mmCIF file of C-alpha atoms in Angstrom:
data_model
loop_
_atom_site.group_PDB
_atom_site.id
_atom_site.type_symbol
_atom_site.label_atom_id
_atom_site.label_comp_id
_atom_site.label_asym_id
_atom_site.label_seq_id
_atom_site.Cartn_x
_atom_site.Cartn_y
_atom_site.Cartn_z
ATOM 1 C CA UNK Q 1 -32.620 -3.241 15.406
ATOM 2 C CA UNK Q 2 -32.855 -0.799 13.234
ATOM 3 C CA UNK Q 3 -29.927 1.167 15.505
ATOM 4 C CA UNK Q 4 -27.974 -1.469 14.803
ATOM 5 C CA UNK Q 5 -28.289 -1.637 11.156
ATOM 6 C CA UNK Q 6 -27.872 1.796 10.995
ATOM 7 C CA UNK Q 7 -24.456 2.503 13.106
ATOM 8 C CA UNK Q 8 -23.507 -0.340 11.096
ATOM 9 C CA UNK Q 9 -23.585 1.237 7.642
ATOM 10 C CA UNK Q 10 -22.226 4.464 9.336
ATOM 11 C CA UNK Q 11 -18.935 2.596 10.509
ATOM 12 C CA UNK Q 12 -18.638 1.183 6.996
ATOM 13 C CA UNK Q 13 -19.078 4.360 5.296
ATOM 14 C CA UNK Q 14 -16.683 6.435 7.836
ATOM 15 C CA UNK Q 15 -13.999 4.187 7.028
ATOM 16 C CA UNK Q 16 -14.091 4.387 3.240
ATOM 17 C CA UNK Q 17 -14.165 8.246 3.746
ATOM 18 C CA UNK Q 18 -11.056 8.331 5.581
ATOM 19 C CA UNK Q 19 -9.034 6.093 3.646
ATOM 20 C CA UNK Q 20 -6.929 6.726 0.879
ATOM 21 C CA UNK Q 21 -4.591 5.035 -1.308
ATOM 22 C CA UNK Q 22 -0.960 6.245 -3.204
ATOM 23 C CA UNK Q 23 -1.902 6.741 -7.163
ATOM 24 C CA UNK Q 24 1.390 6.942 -9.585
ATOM 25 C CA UNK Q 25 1.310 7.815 -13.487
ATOM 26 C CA UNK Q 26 3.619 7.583 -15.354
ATOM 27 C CA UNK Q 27 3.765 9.963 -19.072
ATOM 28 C CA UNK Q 28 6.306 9.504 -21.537
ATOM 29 C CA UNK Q 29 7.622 12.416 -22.880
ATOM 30 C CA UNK Q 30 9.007 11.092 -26.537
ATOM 31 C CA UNK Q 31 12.647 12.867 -25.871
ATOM 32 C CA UNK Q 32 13.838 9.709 -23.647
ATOM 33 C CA UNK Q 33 12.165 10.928 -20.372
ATOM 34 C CA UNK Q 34 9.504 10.248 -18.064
ATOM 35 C CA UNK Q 35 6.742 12.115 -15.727
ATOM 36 C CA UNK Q 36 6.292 10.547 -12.829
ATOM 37 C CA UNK Q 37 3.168 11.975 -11.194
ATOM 38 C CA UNK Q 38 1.689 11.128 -7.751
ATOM 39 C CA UNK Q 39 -1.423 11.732 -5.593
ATOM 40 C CA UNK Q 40 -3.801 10.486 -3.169
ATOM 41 C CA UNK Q 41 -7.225 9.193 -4.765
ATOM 42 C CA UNK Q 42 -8.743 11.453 -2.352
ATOM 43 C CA UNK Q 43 -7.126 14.255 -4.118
ATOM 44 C CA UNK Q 44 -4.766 14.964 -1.171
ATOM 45 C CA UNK Q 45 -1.266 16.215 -2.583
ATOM 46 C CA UNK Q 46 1.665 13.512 -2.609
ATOM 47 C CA UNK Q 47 4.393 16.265 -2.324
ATOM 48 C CA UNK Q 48 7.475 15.229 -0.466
ATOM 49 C CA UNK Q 49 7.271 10.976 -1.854
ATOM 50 C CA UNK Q 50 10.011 9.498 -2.968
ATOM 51 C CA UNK Q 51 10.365 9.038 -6.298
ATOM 52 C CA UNK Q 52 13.114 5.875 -7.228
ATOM 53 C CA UNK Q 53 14.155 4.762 -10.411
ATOM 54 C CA UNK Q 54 15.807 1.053 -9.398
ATOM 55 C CA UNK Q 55 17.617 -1.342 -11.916
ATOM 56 C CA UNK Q 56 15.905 -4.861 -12.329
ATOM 57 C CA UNK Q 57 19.292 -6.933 -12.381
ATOM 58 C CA UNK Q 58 21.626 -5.390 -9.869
ATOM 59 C CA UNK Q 59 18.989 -3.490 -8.317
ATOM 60 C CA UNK Q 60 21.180 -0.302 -7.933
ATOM 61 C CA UNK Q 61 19.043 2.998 -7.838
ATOM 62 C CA UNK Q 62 19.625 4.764 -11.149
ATOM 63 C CA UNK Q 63 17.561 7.778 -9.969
ATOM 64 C CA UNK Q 64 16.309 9.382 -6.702
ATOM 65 C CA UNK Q 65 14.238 12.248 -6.167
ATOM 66 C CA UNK Q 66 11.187 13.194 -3.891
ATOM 67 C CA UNK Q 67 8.126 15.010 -5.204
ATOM 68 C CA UNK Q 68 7.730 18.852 -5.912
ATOM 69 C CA UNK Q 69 4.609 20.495 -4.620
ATOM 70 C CA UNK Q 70 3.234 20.095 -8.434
ATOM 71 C CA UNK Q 71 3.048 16.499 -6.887
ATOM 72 C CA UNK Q 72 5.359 15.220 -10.388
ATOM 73 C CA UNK Q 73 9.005 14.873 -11.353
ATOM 74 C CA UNK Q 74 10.511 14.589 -14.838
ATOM 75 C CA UNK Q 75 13.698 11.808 -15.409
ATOM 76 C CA UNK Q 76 16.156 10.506 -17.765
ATOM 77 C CA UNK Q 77 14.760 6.700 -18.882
ATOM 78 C CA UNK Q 78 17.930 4.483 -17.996
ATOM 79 C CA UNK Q 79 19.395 2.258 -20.627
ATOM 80 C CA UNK Q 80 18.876 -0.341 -18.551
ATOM 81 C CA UNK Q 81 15.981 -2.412 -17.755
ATOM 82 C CA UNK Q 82 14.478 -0.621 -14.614
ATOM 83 C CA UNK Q 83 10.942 0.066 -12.086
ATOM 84 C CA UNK Q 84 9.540 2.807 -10.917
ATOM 85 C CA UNK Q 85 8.886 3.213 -6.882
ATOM 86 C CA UNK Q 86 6.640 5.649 -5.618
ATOM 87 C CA UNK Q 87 7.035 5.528 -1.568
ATOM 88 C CA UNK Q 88 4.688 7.766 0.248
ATOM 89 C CA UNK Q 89 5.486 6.491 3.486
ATOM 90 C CA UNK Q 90 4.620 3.116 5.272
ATOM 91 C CA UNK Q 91 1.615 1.108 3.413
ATOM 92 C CA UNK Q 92 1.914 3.633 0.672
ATOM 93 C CA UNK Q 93 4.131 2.106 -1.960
ATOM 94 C CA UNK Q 94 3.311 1.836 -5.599
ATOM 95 C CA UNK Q 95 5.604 0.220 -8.390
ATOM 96 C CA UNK Q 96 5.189 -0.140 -12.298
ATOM 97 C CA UNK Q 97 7.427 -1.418 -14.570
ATOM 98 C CA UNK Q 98 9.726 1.302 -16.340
ATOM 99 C CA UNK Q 99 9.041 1.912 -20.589
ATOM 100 C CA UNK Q 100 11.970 1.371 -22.332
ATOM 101 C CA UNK Q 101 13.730 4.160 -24.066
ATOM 102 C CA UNK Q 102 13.735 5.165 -28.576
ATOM 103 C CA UNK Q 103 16.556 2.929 -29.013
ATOM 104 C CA UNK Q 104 15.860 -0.023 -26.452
ATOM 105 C CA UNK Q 105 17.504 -1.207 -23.578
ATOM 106 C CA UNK Q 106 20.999 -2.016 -23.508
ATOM 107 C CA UNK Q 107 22.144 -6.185 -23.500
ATOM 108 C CA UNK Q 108 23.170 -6.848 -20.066
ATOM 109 C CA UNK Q 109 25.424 -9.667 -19.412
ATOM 110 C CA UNK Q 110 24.099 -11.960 -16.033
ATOM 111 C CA UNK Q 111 26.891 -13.604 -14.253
ATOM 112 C CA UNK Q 112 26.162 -16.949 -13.550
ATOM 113 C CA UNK Q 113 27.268 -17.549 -9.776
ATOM 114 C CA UNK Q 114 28.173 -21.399 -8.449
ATOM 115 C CA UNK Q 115 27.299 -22.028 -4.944
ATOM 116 C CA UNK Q 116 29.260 -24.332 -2.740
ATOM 117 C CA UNK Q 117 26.879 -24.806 -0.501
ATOM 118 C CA UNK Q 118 23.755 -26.712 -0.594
ATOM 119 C CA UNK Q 119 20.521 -24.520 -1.162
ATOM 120 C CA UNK Q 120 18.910 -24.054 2.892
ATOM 121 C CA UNK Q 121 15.406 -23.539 2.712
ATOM 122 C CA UNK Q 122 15.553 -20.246 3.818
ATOM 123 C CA UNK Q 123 12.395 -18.547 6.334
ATOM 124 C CA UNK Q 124 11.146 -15.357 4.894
ATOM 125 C CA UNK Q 125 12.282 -12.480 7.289
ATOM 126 C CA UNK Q 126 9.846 -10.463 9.127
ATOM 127 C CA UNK Q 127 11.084 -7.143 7.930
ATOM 128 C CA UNK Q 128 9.927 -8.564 4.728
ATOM 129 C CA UNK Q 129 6.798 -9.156 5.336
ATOM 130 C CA UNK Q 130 3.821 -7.251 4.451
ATOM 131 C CA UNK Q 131 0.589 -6.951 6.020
ATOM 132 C CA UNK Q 132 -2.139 -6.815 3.602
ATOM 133 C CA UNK Q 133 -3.521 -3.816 3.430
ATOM 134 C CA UNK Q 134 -7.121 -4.232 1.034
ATOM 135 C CA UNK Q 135 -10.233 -3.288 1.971
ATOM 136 C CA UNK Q 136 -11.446 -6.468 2.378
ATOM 137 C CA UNK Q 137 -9.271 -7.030 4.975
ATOM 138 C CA UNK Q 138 -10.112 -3.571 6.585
ATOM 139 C CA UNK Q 139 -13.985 -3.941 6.269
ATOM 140 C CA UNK Q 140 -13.832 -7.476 8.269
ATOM 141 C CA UNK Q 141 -11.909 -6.208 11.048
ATOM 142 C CA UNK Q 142 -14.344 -3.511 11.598
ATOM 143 C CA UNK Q 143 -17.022 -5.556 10.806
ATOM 144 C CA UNK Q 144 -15.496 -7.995 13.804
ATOM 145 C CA UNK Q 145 -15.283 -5.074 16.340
ATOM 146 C CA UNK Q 146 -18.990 -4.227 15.542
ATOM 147 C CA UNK Q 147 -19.928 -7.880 16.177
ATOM 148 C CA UNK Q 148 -18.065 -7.849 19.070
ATOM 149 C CA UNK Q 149 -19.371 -4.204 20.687
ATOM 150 C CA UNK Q 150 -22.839 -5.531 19.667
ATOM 151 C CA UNK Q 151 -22.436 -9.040 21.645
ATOM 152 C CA UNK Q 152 -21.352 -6.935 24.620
ATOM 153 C CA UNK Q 153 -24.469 -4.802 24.608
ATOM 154 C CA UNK Q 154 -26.547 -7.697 24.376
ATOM 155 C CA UNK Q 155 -24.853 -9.092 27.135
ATOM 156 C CA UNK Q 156 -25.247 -6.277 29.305
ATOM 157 C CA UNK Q 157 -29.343 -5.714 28.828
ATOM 158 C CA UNK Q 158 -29.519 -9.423 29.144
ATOM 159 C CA UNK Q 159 -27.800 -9.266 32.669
ATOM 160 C CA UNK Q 160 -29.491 -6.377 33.830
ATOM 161 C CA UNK Q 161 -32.958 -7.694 32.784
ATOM 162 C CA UNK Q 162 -32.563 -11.004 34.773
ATOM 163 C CA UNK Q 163 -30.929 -9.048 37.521
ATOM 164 C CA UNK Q 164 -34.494 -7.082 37.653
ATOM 165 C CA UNK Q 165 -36.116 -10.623 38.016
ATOM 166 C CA UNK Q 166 -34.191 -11.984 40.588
ATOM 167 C CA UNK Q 167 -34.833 -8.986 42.257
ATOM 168 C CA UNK Q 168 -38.583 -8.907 42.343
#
C-alpha cells in the first residue's frame, strides 16, 4: 500500500514539474507606449510569441509583432479602445485589457445594424471551442489513469492467486 501511495504522489508531483503556463505584463511607459513582456512561469523564454494589439469594436489588429529574445516588445497605445493578445502557441494564450493613453481614447461612433431576418439560435462552432485547460482538470485525469492502472493490477494478482487455487 504504501507503493501505491507513493507512485501516487510521484505522478502528481511529475506533472506539476513539467507544466507550465504563458505569463504577460504589461508596463506603461508614461510617453503613450507600452511593454509587453512575456515568459513561462517556469522561467523558460517566450521568444518568438505573438504579440497583437486588437481593437475592441471592429476588432481590426492595430499592432502585430512577435517577441525578441529579451522575451518583451515596446508599442504605440492606440487611440482606440483595444486588448492585448499574447499567443504562445496552442493552449498558451493570455489577454488583458489595453490602458488607455494621456489624453483618453477617442469617441467611436457604433453603427446600429437592422436585421431582416429573425435571430436563429445559433450552435457554437467547434473551432470555437476550448478545452479547459486548469489543473484541476489535469490532476483528475491522471488521477483517473492511476485508478484505472491500479484496478488492473489488482485484477491481475487476484486472477493469478485463484488460478494457484484451482490449481492445487
Amino acid at each position: 500500500m504504501k507503493i501505491g501511495v507513493k507512485l501516487v504522489l510521484f505522478m502528481l508531483v511529475y506533472v506539476q514539474l513539467y507544466s507550465h503556463t504563458l505569463v504577460m505584463n504589461i508596463i506603461e511607459n508614461g510617453d503613450d507606449t507600452i511593454t509587453v513582456v512575456g515568459m513561462f512561469n517556469t522561467g523558460e523564454s517566450a521568444a518568438g510569441a505573438l504579440v497583437k494589439l486588437e481593437a475592441l469594436d471592429s476588432m481590426e489588429i492595430l499592432f502585430q509583432q512577435r517577441l525578441s529574445n529579451e522575451n518583451e516588445i515596446t508599442a504605440n497605445i492606440p487611440t482606440v479602445p483595444y486588448k492585448i493578445i499574447l499567443d504562445g502557441g496552442p493552449g498558451h494564450t493570455v489577454e488583458k485589457m489595453g490602458t488607455a493613453p494621456k489624453n483618453g481614447f477617442e469617441k467611436v461612433e457604433t453603427k446600429t445594424a437592422t436585421k431582416t431576418e429573425p435571430n436563429k439560435e445559433q450552435r457554437p462552432s467547434r473551432n470555437l471551442m476550448q478545452i479547459s485547460s486548469s489543473t484541476a482538470v489535469t490532476v483528475s485525469i491522471i488521477m483517473a489513469f492511476v485508478l484505472l492502472v491500479a484496478t488492473i493490477v489488482v485484477s491481475i494478482i487476484n486472477t493469478n492467486k485463484l488460478m494457484k487455487k484451482l490449481k492445487n
